[in-house]
Amino acid sequence: MAIEAKICGLRDAASVNAALKGGARYIGFVFYPPSPRSITPATAAELARHAAGRAGCVGLFVDPDDDTLASITRAVPLDMIQLHGDESPARVADIRERYGRPVMKALKISVPEDLAGVEAYLPVADRLLFDAKAPKGKADALPGGNAVAFDWRILAGKSWPRPWMLAGGINPENLAEAVEVSGARSVDVSSGVEVKPGQKDPERIALFLQKARSL
């Protein structure tokens, strides 16, 4: 696949199978109870075992405490931890060392100045993810998965000594534009392949991954 893809917020076998069949590099499970995409550790463990060896399993957390991380990483065979809150570089480093897994840190982008925070995470994160900031004034806004994109031109021509992923408002219809404008070679999609928040559409997943393969 020319464009590496992660399908995030999976909660059932049908969507996981669509991601695996389509060649997703990663599948993501959300461990953040306020999200409509939140999943129980027991269900995530079953789905992760099913995906083992075919896609990397990523657990998404938002400012998690150690008890939460310890219980979930014991129960679910995660290949990577994704931190989608306000975790400091020191906290990222601590989680990476404590739980013995690669860590991907999400950074929220709205204006070019938001990239100033990237440098602090380069020594401690294995991978970066650039997502759109939550819409101002949106009462039910989540840390991610709001179907909102930022100006992809902010990332054009940028490079860092860590792999990075583009997220935020990407869908099958705008994937080609997102990749062309931003220069991303790795993308993350959640709301863009859903019927409604929390309910994935296997056909949309298949279409997204088909488009990713063609780029």
XYZ file of N, CA and C in Angstrom:
645
model
N 0.842 -1.187 0.000
C 0.000 0.000 0.000
C 0.879 1.239 0.000
N 0.640 2.102 -0.960
C 1.462 3.296 -1.070
C 1.273 4.214 0.132
N 0.025 4.359 0.581
C -0.268 5.185 1.739
C -0.606 4.265 2.903
N 0.149 4.363 3.971
C -0.099 3.561 5.163
C -1.346 4.095 5.867
N -2.259 3.218 6.244
C -3.525 3.668 6.822
C -3.808 3.009 8.169
N -4.387 3.807 9.056
C -4.886 3.322 10.341
C -6.380 3.596 10.386
N -7.147 2.577 10.697
C -8.592 2.731 10.877
C -8.838 2.730 12.377
N -9.323 3.830 12.900
C -9.437 3.995 14.349
C -10.891 3.925 14.812
N -11.058 3.578 16.069
C -12.395 3.549 16.655
C -13.203 2.332 16.276
N -12.521 1.198 16.050
C -13.220 -0.028 15.674
C -13.819 -0.689 16.915
N -15.017 -1.265 16.733
C -15.715 -1.833 17.886
C -16.342 -3.188 17.612
N -16.263 -3.668 16.371
C -16.922 -4.945 16.058
C -16.133 -5.709 15.005
N -16.459 -6.984 14.885
C -15.718 -7.870 13.991
C -15.867 -7.475 12.527
N -17.045 -7.000 12.130
C -17.261 -6.649 10.723
C -16.335 -5.522 10.278
N -16.178 -4.501 11.117
C -15.308 -3.388 10.747
C -13.841 -3.788 10.818
N -13.483 -4.598 11.798
C -12.100 -5.078 11.873
C -11.778 -5.928 10.651
N -12.682 -6.809 10.264
C -12.439 -7.645 9.091
C -12.304 -6.809 7.818
N -13.100 -5.762 7.706
C -12.994 -4.886 6.536
C -11.634 -4.206 6.504
N -11.158 -3.771 7.680
C -9.846 -3.133 7.753
C -8.735 -4.109 7.404
N -8.831 -5.320 7.912
C -7.804 -6.322 7.632
C -7.814 -6.725 6.163
N -8.990 -6.953 5.617
C -9.104 -7.347 4.211
C -8.582 -6.259 3.293
N -8.803 -4.993 3.682
C -8.366 -3.879 2.849
C -6.896 -3.539 2.982
N -6.215 -4.172 3.932
C -4.783 -3.955 4.078
C -4.391 -2.824 4.997
N -5.241 -2.496 5.978
C -4.877 -1.455 6.949
C -3.600 -1.845 7.676
N -2.721 -0.869 7.873
C -1.468 -1.139 8.602
C -1.736 -1.211 10.102
N -2.667 -0.378 10.571
C -3.017 -0.358 11.991
C -4.532 -0.328 12.151
N -4.998 -0.901 13.260
C -6.378 -0.717 13.680
C -6.341 -0.127 15.080
N -7.316 0.757 15.376
C -7.282 1.473 16.640
C -8.501 1.205 17.510
N -8.260 1.071 18.814
C -9.318 0.896 19.800
C -9.300 2.083 20.752
N -10.465 2.654 20.991
C -10.568 3.857 21.816
C -10.925 3.490 23.257
N -10.041 3.839 24.180
C -10.287 3.614 25.604
C -10.500 4.972 26.284
N -11.579 5.610 25.897
C -11.941 6.924 26.427
C -13.454 6.928 26.561
N -13.969 6.654 27.758
C -15.403 6.425 27.952
C -16.342 7.481 27.378
N -16.010 8.789 27.373
C -16.957 9.757 26.793
C -17.161 9.600 25.284
N -16.273 8.914 24.616
C -16.366 8.782 23.161
C -17.398 7.733 22.771
N -18.167 7.995 21.718
C -19.099 6.973 21.215
C -18.356 5.791 20.601
N -17.059 5.925 20.425
C -16.245 4.843 19.869
C -15.547 4.017 20.952
N -15.830 4.341 22.193
C -15.175 3.638 23.298
C -15.519 2.149 23.273
N -14.540 1.348 23.662
C -14.697 -0.101 23.634
C -14.250 -0.676 24.966
N -14.817 -1.805 25.358
C -14.397 -2.452 26.598
C -13.100 -3.206 26.359
N -12.266 -3.348 27.377
C -11.040 -4.118 27.215
C -11.300 -5.551 26.763
N -12.365 -6.151 27.238
C -12.651 -7.541 26.867
C -12.935 -7.668 25.371
N -13.745 -6.762 24.840
C -14.048 -6.800 23.404
C -12.812 -6.462 22.578
N -12.059 -5.461 23.032
C -10.846 -5.082 22.310
C -9.845 -6.231 22.285
N -9.734 -6.945 23.392
C -8.789 -8.067 23.450
C -9.154 -9.139 22.434
N -10.440 -9.425 22.324
C -10.897 -10.432 21.368
C -10.601 -9.996 19.936
N -10.891 -8.742 19.632
C -10.643 -8.232 18.277
C -9.151 -8.148 17.976
N -8.359 -7.766 18.970
C -6.909 -7.673 18.772
C -6.297 -9.043 18.510
N -6.769 -10.041 19.213
C -6.254 -11.404 18.971
C -6.604 -11.859 17.557
N -7.782 -11.477 17.093
C -8.206 -11.825 15.737
C -7.313 -11.150 14.692
N -6.845 -9.940 15.006
C -6.034 -9.169 14.049
C -4.548 -9.465 14.153
N -4.132 -10.215 15.155
C -2.709 -10.442 15.418
C -1.976 -10.943 14.179
N -0.862 -10.286 13.879
C -0.040 -10.674 12.751
C -0.490 -10.097 11.422
N -1.650 -9.435 11.402
C -2.156 -8.866 10.155
C -2.209 -7.347 10.180
N -2.331 -6.769 11.362
C -2.319 -5.313 11.515
C -1.873 -4.992 12.932
N -1.190 -3.878 13.093
C -0.796 -3.442 14.421
C -2.008 -2.922 15.180
N -2.101 -3.273 16.456
C -3.232 -2.849 17.279
C -2.816 -1.685 18.168
N -3.553 -0.590 18.040
C -3.224 0.650 18.739
C -4.326 0.976 19.740
N -3.935 1.292 20.975
C -4.897 1.710 21.979
C -4.838 3.211 22.158
N -5.981 3.882 21.984
C -6.052 5.336 22.116
C -6.510 5.699 23.525
N -5.725 6.547 24.186
C -6.022 7.000 25.539
C -5.964 8.526 25.579
N -6.717 9.105 26.517
C -6.730 10.555 26.700
C -6.360 10.856 28.146
N -5.154 11.367 28.343
C -4.650 11.681 29.683
C -4.909 10.534 30.664
N -4.480 9.330 30.332
C -4.785 8.179 31.193
C -3.943 8.160 32.463
N -4.526 7.620 33.540
C -3.734 7.415 34.753
C -3.072 6.042 34.666
N -2.164 5.790 35.586
C -1.401 4.544 35.519
C -2.266 3.317 35.747
N -3.274 3.416 36.592
C -4.144 2.261 36.832
C -4.869 1.865 35.551
N -5.363 2.852 34.820
C -6.052 2.569 33.561
C -5.119 1.913 32.553
N -3.947 2.491 32.385
C -2.981 1.926 31.439
C -2.552 0.522 31.838
N -2.307 0.321 33.108
C -1.844 -0.987 33.573
C -2.898 -2.061 33.323
N -4.151 -1.765 33.664
C -5.196 -2.782 33.515
C -5.469 -3.096 32.051
N -5.479 -2.073 31.197
C -5.792 -2.308 29.790
C -4.632 -2.965 29.056
N -3.421 -2.548 29.323
C -2.283 -3.182 28.636
C -2.083 -4.623 29.087
N -2.539 -4.954 30.298
C -2.500 -6.362 30.727
C -3.550 -7.183 29.992
N -4.701 -6.576 29.755
C -5.827 -7.313 29.179
C -5.805 -7.384 27.656
N -5.270 -6.341 27.019
C -5.351 -6.228 25.557
C -3.946 -6.265 24.949
N -3.717 -7.138 23.952
C -2.392 -7.203 23.312
C -2.160 -6.042 22.349
N -1.833 -4.881 22.912
C -1.609 -3.686 22.111
C -0.176 -3.627 21.598
N -0.026 -3.204 20.353
C 1.303 -3.016 19.765
C 1.804 -1.593 19.944
N 0.880 -0.665 20.197
C 1.262 0.736 20.337
C 0.233 1.448 21.214
N 0.711 2.440 21.963
C -0.152 3.293 22.765
C -0.238 4.654 22.076
N -1.462 5.126 21.867
C -1.677 6.452 21.282
C -2.193 7.382 22.374
N -1.519 8.506 22.557
C -1.900 9.475 23.577
C -2.524 10.677 22.892
N -3.802 10.915 23.189
C -4.558 11.926 22.450
C -5.033 13.071 23.333
N -4.405 13.220 24.498
C -4.806 14.294 25.399
C -3.759 15.382 25.476
N -3.570 15.889 26.697
C -2.593 16.960 26.922
C -1.339 16.442 27.603
N -0.993 15.213 27.322
C 0.167 14.599 27.961
C 1.448 15.381 27.648
N 2.217 15.662 28.678
C 3.477 16.383 28.523
C 4.544 15.457 27.944
N 5.641 16.019 27.430
C 6.735 15.163 26.975
C 7.229 14.228 28.077
N 7.296 14.717 29.313
C 7.751 13.874 30.421
C 6.798 12.706 30.646
N 5.505 12.965 30.535
C 4.519 11.899 30.723
C 4.602 10.890 29.587
N 4.807 11.351 28.376
C 4.967 10.445 27.244
C 6.166 9.530 27.467
N 7.271 10.110 27.893
C 8.477 9.319 28.145
C 8.237 8.288 29.244
N 7.529 8.693 30.284
C 7.245 7.787 31.394
C 6.382 6.617 30.941
N 5.350 6.894 30.162
C 4.462 5.829 29.685
C 5.210 4.876 28.762
N 6.026 5.428 27.895
C 6.800 4.601 26.967
C 7.703 3.630 27.711
N 8.372 4.131 28.757
C 9.278 3.285 29.524
C 8.531 2.309 30.417
N 7.480 2.790 31.063
C 6.762 1.988 32.046
C 6.023 0.813 31.422
N 5.447 1.030 30.225
C 4.604 -0.010 29.632
C 5.251 -0.732 28.457
N 6.476 -0.345 28.125
C 7.267 -1.114 27.176
C 6.686 -1.225 25.780
N 5.985 -0.193 25.354
C 5.408 -0.190 24.010
C 5.722 1.126 23.313
N 5.809 1.115 21.991
C 5.965 2.380 21.267
C 4.789 3.290 21.563
N 5.048 4.584 21.567
C 4.005 5.576 21.855
C 3.863 6.541 20.681
N 2.619 6.768 20.285
C 2.312 7.779 19.278
C 1.612 8.935 19.990
N 2.161 10.140 19.836
C 1.573 11.322 20.479
C 0.810 12.150 19.459
N -0.458 12.405 19.767
C -1.280 13.259 18.920
C -1.064 14.717 19.292
N -0.905 15.549 18.284
C -0.742 16.988 18.468
C -1.857 17.696 17.716
N -2.522 18.631 18.373
C -3.680 19.311 17.793
C -3.220 20.562 17.030
N -3.678 20.667 15.790
C -3.220 21.731 14.898
C -4.387 22.592 14.421
N -4.156 23.897 14.435
C -5.126 24.834 13.881
C -4.427 25.892 13.034
N -3.294 26.376 13.541
C -2.505 27.400 12.851
C -1.051 26.949 12.814
N -0.225 27.528 11.921
C 1.171 27.098 11.819
C 1.935 27.151 13.136
N 1.589 28.086 13.996
C 2.301 28.222 15.265
C 2.128 27.001 16.167
N 1.106 26.201 15.914
C 0.888 25.009 16.733
C 1.984 23.964 16.540
N 2.737 24.086 15.447
C 3.834 23.134 15.218
C 5.027 23.395 16.128
N 5.009 24.508 16.842
C 6.137 24.830 17.724
C 6.324 23.786 18.810
N 5.260 23.092 19.160
C 5.358 22.103 20.225
C 5.920 20.765 19.798
N 6.134 20.581 18.503
C 6.585 19.278 18.009
C 7.947 18.887 18.568
N 8.881 19.830 18.577
C 10.266 19.519 18.938
C 10.380 18.833 20.297
N 9.563 19.239 21.248
C 9.671 18.682 22.598
C 9.310 17.200 22.650
N 8.509 16.747 21.687
C 8.071 15.349 21.704
C 8.966 14.418 20.880
N 9.828 14.983 20.064
C 10.655 14.141 19.197
C 11.556 13.165 19.968
N 12.140 13.570 21.108
C 13.001 12.619 21.822
C 12.246 11.524 22.571
N 10.925 11.700 22.756
C 10.207 10.781 23.646
C 9.108 9.978 22.959
N 8.637 10.397 21.797
C 7.571 9.693 21.083
C 8.161 8.925 19.908
N 7.591 7.761 19.638
C 8.046 6.956 18.497
C 7.409 7.412 17.200
N 6.243 8.035 17.327
C 5.498 8.468 16.145
C 4.641 9.663 16.550
N 4.381 10.553 15.597
C 3.518 11.705 15.838
C 2.250 11.581 15.003
N 1.177 12.186 15.501
C -0.064 12.241 14.757
C -0.572 13.679 14.811
N -0.843 14.250 13.653
C -1.336 15.622 13.585
C -2.839 15.592 13.323
N -3.591 16.133 14.276
C -5.044 16.126 14.208
C -5.563 17.558 14.329
N -6.803 17.767 13.941
C -7.404 19.097 14.047
C -7.811 19.381 15.489
N -7.677 20.621 15.885
C -8.187 21.014 17.194
C -9.715 20.890 17.195
N -10.263 20.604 18.363
C -11.715 20.497 18.480
C -12.360 21.843 18.161
N -13.506 21.836 17.487
C -14.180 23.093 17.132
C -14.539 23.900 18.381
N -14.274 25.174 18.345
C -14.625 26.036 19.473
C -16.142 26.134 19.601
N -16.602 26.047 20.834
C -18.024 26.197 21.089
C -18.846 24.958 20.839
N -18.210 23.855 20.420
C -18.947 22.608 20.181
C -19.059 21.858 21.502
N -20.258 21.777 22.037
C -20.458 21.240 23.377
C -20.029 19.786 23.497
N -20.241 19.009 22.447
C -19.919 17.582 22.508
C -18.609 17.248 21.801
N -17.743 18.226 21.639
C -16.467 17.994 20.952
C -15.621 16.991 21.708
N -14.929 16.133 20.963
C -14.050 15.117 21.529
C -12.601 15.512 21.281
N -11.653 14.862 21.954
C -10.244 15.151 21.683
C -9.843 14.837 20.242
N -10.596 13.962 19.599
C -10.365 13.621 18.198
C -11.631 13.004 17.638
N -11.665 12.783 16.322
C -12.845 12.164 15.727
C -14.025 13.093 15.593
N -13.763 14.383 15.377
C -14.838 15.362 15.246
C -15.227 15.646 13.797
N -14.645 14.901 12.861
C -14.921 15.093 11.428
C -14.531 16.486 10.960
N -13.507 17.046 11.583
C -13.033 18.389 11.245
C -11.589 18.306 10.763
N -11.293 18.974 9.667
C -9.929 19.010 9.139
C -9.283 20.354 9.468
N -7.955 20.372 9.536
C -7.236 21.639 9.617
C -6.650 21.929 8.246
N -6.010 23.066 8.112
C -5.419 23.450 6.831
C -4.189 22.584 6.571
N -4.321 21.618 5.678
C -3.232 20.663 5.420
C -1.971 21.335 4.902
N -2.095 22.545 4.371
C -0.913 23.245 3.861
C 0.082 23.559 4.978
N -0.381 23.544 6.217
C 0.511 23.802 7.354
C 1.637 22.768 7.414
N 1.350 21.554 6.953
C 2.345 20.474 7.007
C 3.165 20.347 5.723
N 2.782 21.044 4.690
C 3.455 20.903 3.395
C 4.942 21.220 3.503
N 5.756 20.300 3.007
C 7.196 20.508 2.991
C 7.885 20.258 4.318
N 7.136 19.894 5.358
C 7.738 19.671 6.672
C 8.261 18.237 6.784
N 9.293 18.076 7.570
C 9.808 16.733 7.844
C 10.356 16.694 9.260
N 10.243 15.527 9.865
C 10.747 15.319 11.220
C 11.439 13.973 11.290
N 12.346 13.789 12.252
C 13.048 12.518 12.374
C 12.221 11.437 13.062
N 10.926 11.533 12.966
C 10.002 10.512 13.455
C 8.907 10.340 12.411
N 8.397 9.127 12.238
C 7.263 8.970 11.332
C 6.056 9.738 11.850
N 5.227 10.229 10.939
C 4.051 10.967 11.374
C 2.835 10.611 10.534
N 1.693 10.845 11.132
C 0.416 10.463 10.564
C -0.492 11.687 10.492
N -1.308 11.762 9.463
C -2.273 12.843 9.311
C -3.656 12.337 9.698
N -4.372 13.129 10.519
C -5.732 12.779 10.931
C -6.596 14.035 10.897
N -7.884 13.836 11.079
C -8.786 14.979 11.175
C -9.571 15.236 9.914
N -10.812 14.757 9.870
C -11.688 15.067 8.753
C -11.342 14.388 7.441
N -10.515 13.355 7.481
C -10.159 12.649 6.247
C -11.231 11.600 5.945
N -11.543 11.449 4.667
C -12.524 10.458 4.234
C -12.148 9.960 2.838
N -12.860 8.976 2.308
C -12.490 8.475 0.980
C -12.502 9.537 -0.107
N -13.389 10.519 0.035
C -13.539 11.531 -1.003
C -12.411 12.562 -1.020
N -11.828 12.853 0.138
C -10.782 13.887 0.157
C -9.386 13.338 0.456
N -9.271 12.016 0.532
C -7.983 11.418 0.877
C -6.880 11.836 -0.088
N -7.135 11.770 -1.367
C -6.104 12.113 -2.356
C -5.639 13.554 -2.179
N -6.573 14.464 -1.961
C -6.221 15.870 -1.765
C -5.420 16.048 -0.472
N -5.849 15.376 0.583
C -5.158 15.489 1.869
C -3.705 15.063 1.754
N -3.482 13.971 1.059
C -2.127 13.441 0.891
C -1.287 14.356 0.006
N -1.895 14.822 -1.078
C -1.153 15.684 -2.006
C -0.754 17.001 -1.348
N -1.673 17.601 -0.614
C -1.411 18.913 -0.019
C -0.452 18.818 1.169
N -0.658 17.851 2.027
C 0.134 17.761 3.262
C 1.466 17.060 3.080
N 1.531 16.158 2.095
C 2.730 15.348 1.933
C 2.735 14.121 2.819
N 1.630 13.838 3.475
C 1.556 12.679 4.373
C 1.667 11.374 3.592
N 2.351 10.407 4.188
C 2.402 9.057 3.634
C 1.736 8.058 4.568
N 1.162 8.581 5.638
C 0.494 7.753 6.627
C -0.714 8.534 7.131
N -1.886 7.889 7.152
C -3.112 8.599 7.518
C -3.929 7.795 8.519
N -4.753 8.531 9.268
C -5.610 7.940 10.285
C -7.038 8.402 10.017
N -7.990 7.467 9.969
C -9.383 7.824 9.718
C -10.275 7.189 10.762
N -11.306 7.926 11.160
C -12.301 7.389 12.081
C -13.693 7.806 11.619
N -14.055 9.072 11.836
C -15.395 9.532 11.463
C -15.651 9.428 9.965
N -14.602 9.512 9.165
C -14.753 9.496 7.711
C -15.202 8.175 7.134
N -15.230 7.113 7.951
C -15.703 5.807 7.474
C -16.843 5.304 8.364
N -17.642 6.258 8.843
C -18.750 5.903 9.729
C -20.103 6.260 9.136
N -21.121 5.527 9.578
C -22.512 5.853 9.285
C -22.969 6.946 10.241
N -22.542 6.821 11.481
C -22.774 7.806 12.535
C -21.675 7.606 13.565
N -21.453 8.567 14.465
C -20.354 8.420 15.430
C -20.415 7.096 16.188
N -19.342 6.333 16.056
C -19.259 5.060 16.746
C -19.698 3.865 15.934
N -20.334 4.093 14.786
C -20.791 2.984 13.947
C -20.060 3.005 12.611
N -19.083 2.115 12.479
C -18.297 2.043 11.256
C -19.082 1.392 10.122
N -18.748 1.790 8.914
C -19.345 1.247 7.699
C -18.282 0.428 6.983
N -18.396 -0.902 6.984
C -17.382 -1.725 6.320
C -17.149 -1.346 4.862
N -18.184 -0.906 4.177
C -18.017 -0.522 2.768
C -17.186 0.760 2.652
N -17.395 1.693 3.578
C -16.592 2.925 3.576
C -15.136 2.613 3.926
N -14.936 1.697 4.846
C -13.574 1.274 5.185
C -12.895 0.685 3.958
N -13.590 -0.206 3.272
C -13.022 -0.829 2.069
C -12.696 0.216 1.012
N -13.587 1.186 0.827
C -13.358 2.228 -0.169
C -12.160 3.092 0.209
N -12.075 3.457 1.475
C -10.945 4.274 1.938
C -9.621 3.559 1.669
N -9.565 2.293 2.016
C -8.316 1.551 1.842
C -8.007 1.302 0.371
N -9.042 1.146 -0.447
C -8.834 1.021 -1.891
C -8.202 2.307 -2.438
N -8.716 3.455 -1.987
C -8.162 4.735 -2.426
C -6.710 4.885 -1.951
N -6.449 4.451 -0.715
C -5.088 4.553 -0.183
C -4.114 3.701 -0.997
N -4.570 2.539 -1.428
C -3.696 1.676 -2.226
C -3.369 2.279 -3.570
N -4.239 3.126 -4.071
C -4.064 3.666 -5.421
C -3.177 4.903 -5.448
N -2.813 5.445 -4.283
C -2.056 6.692 -4.244
C -0.550 6.434 -4.216
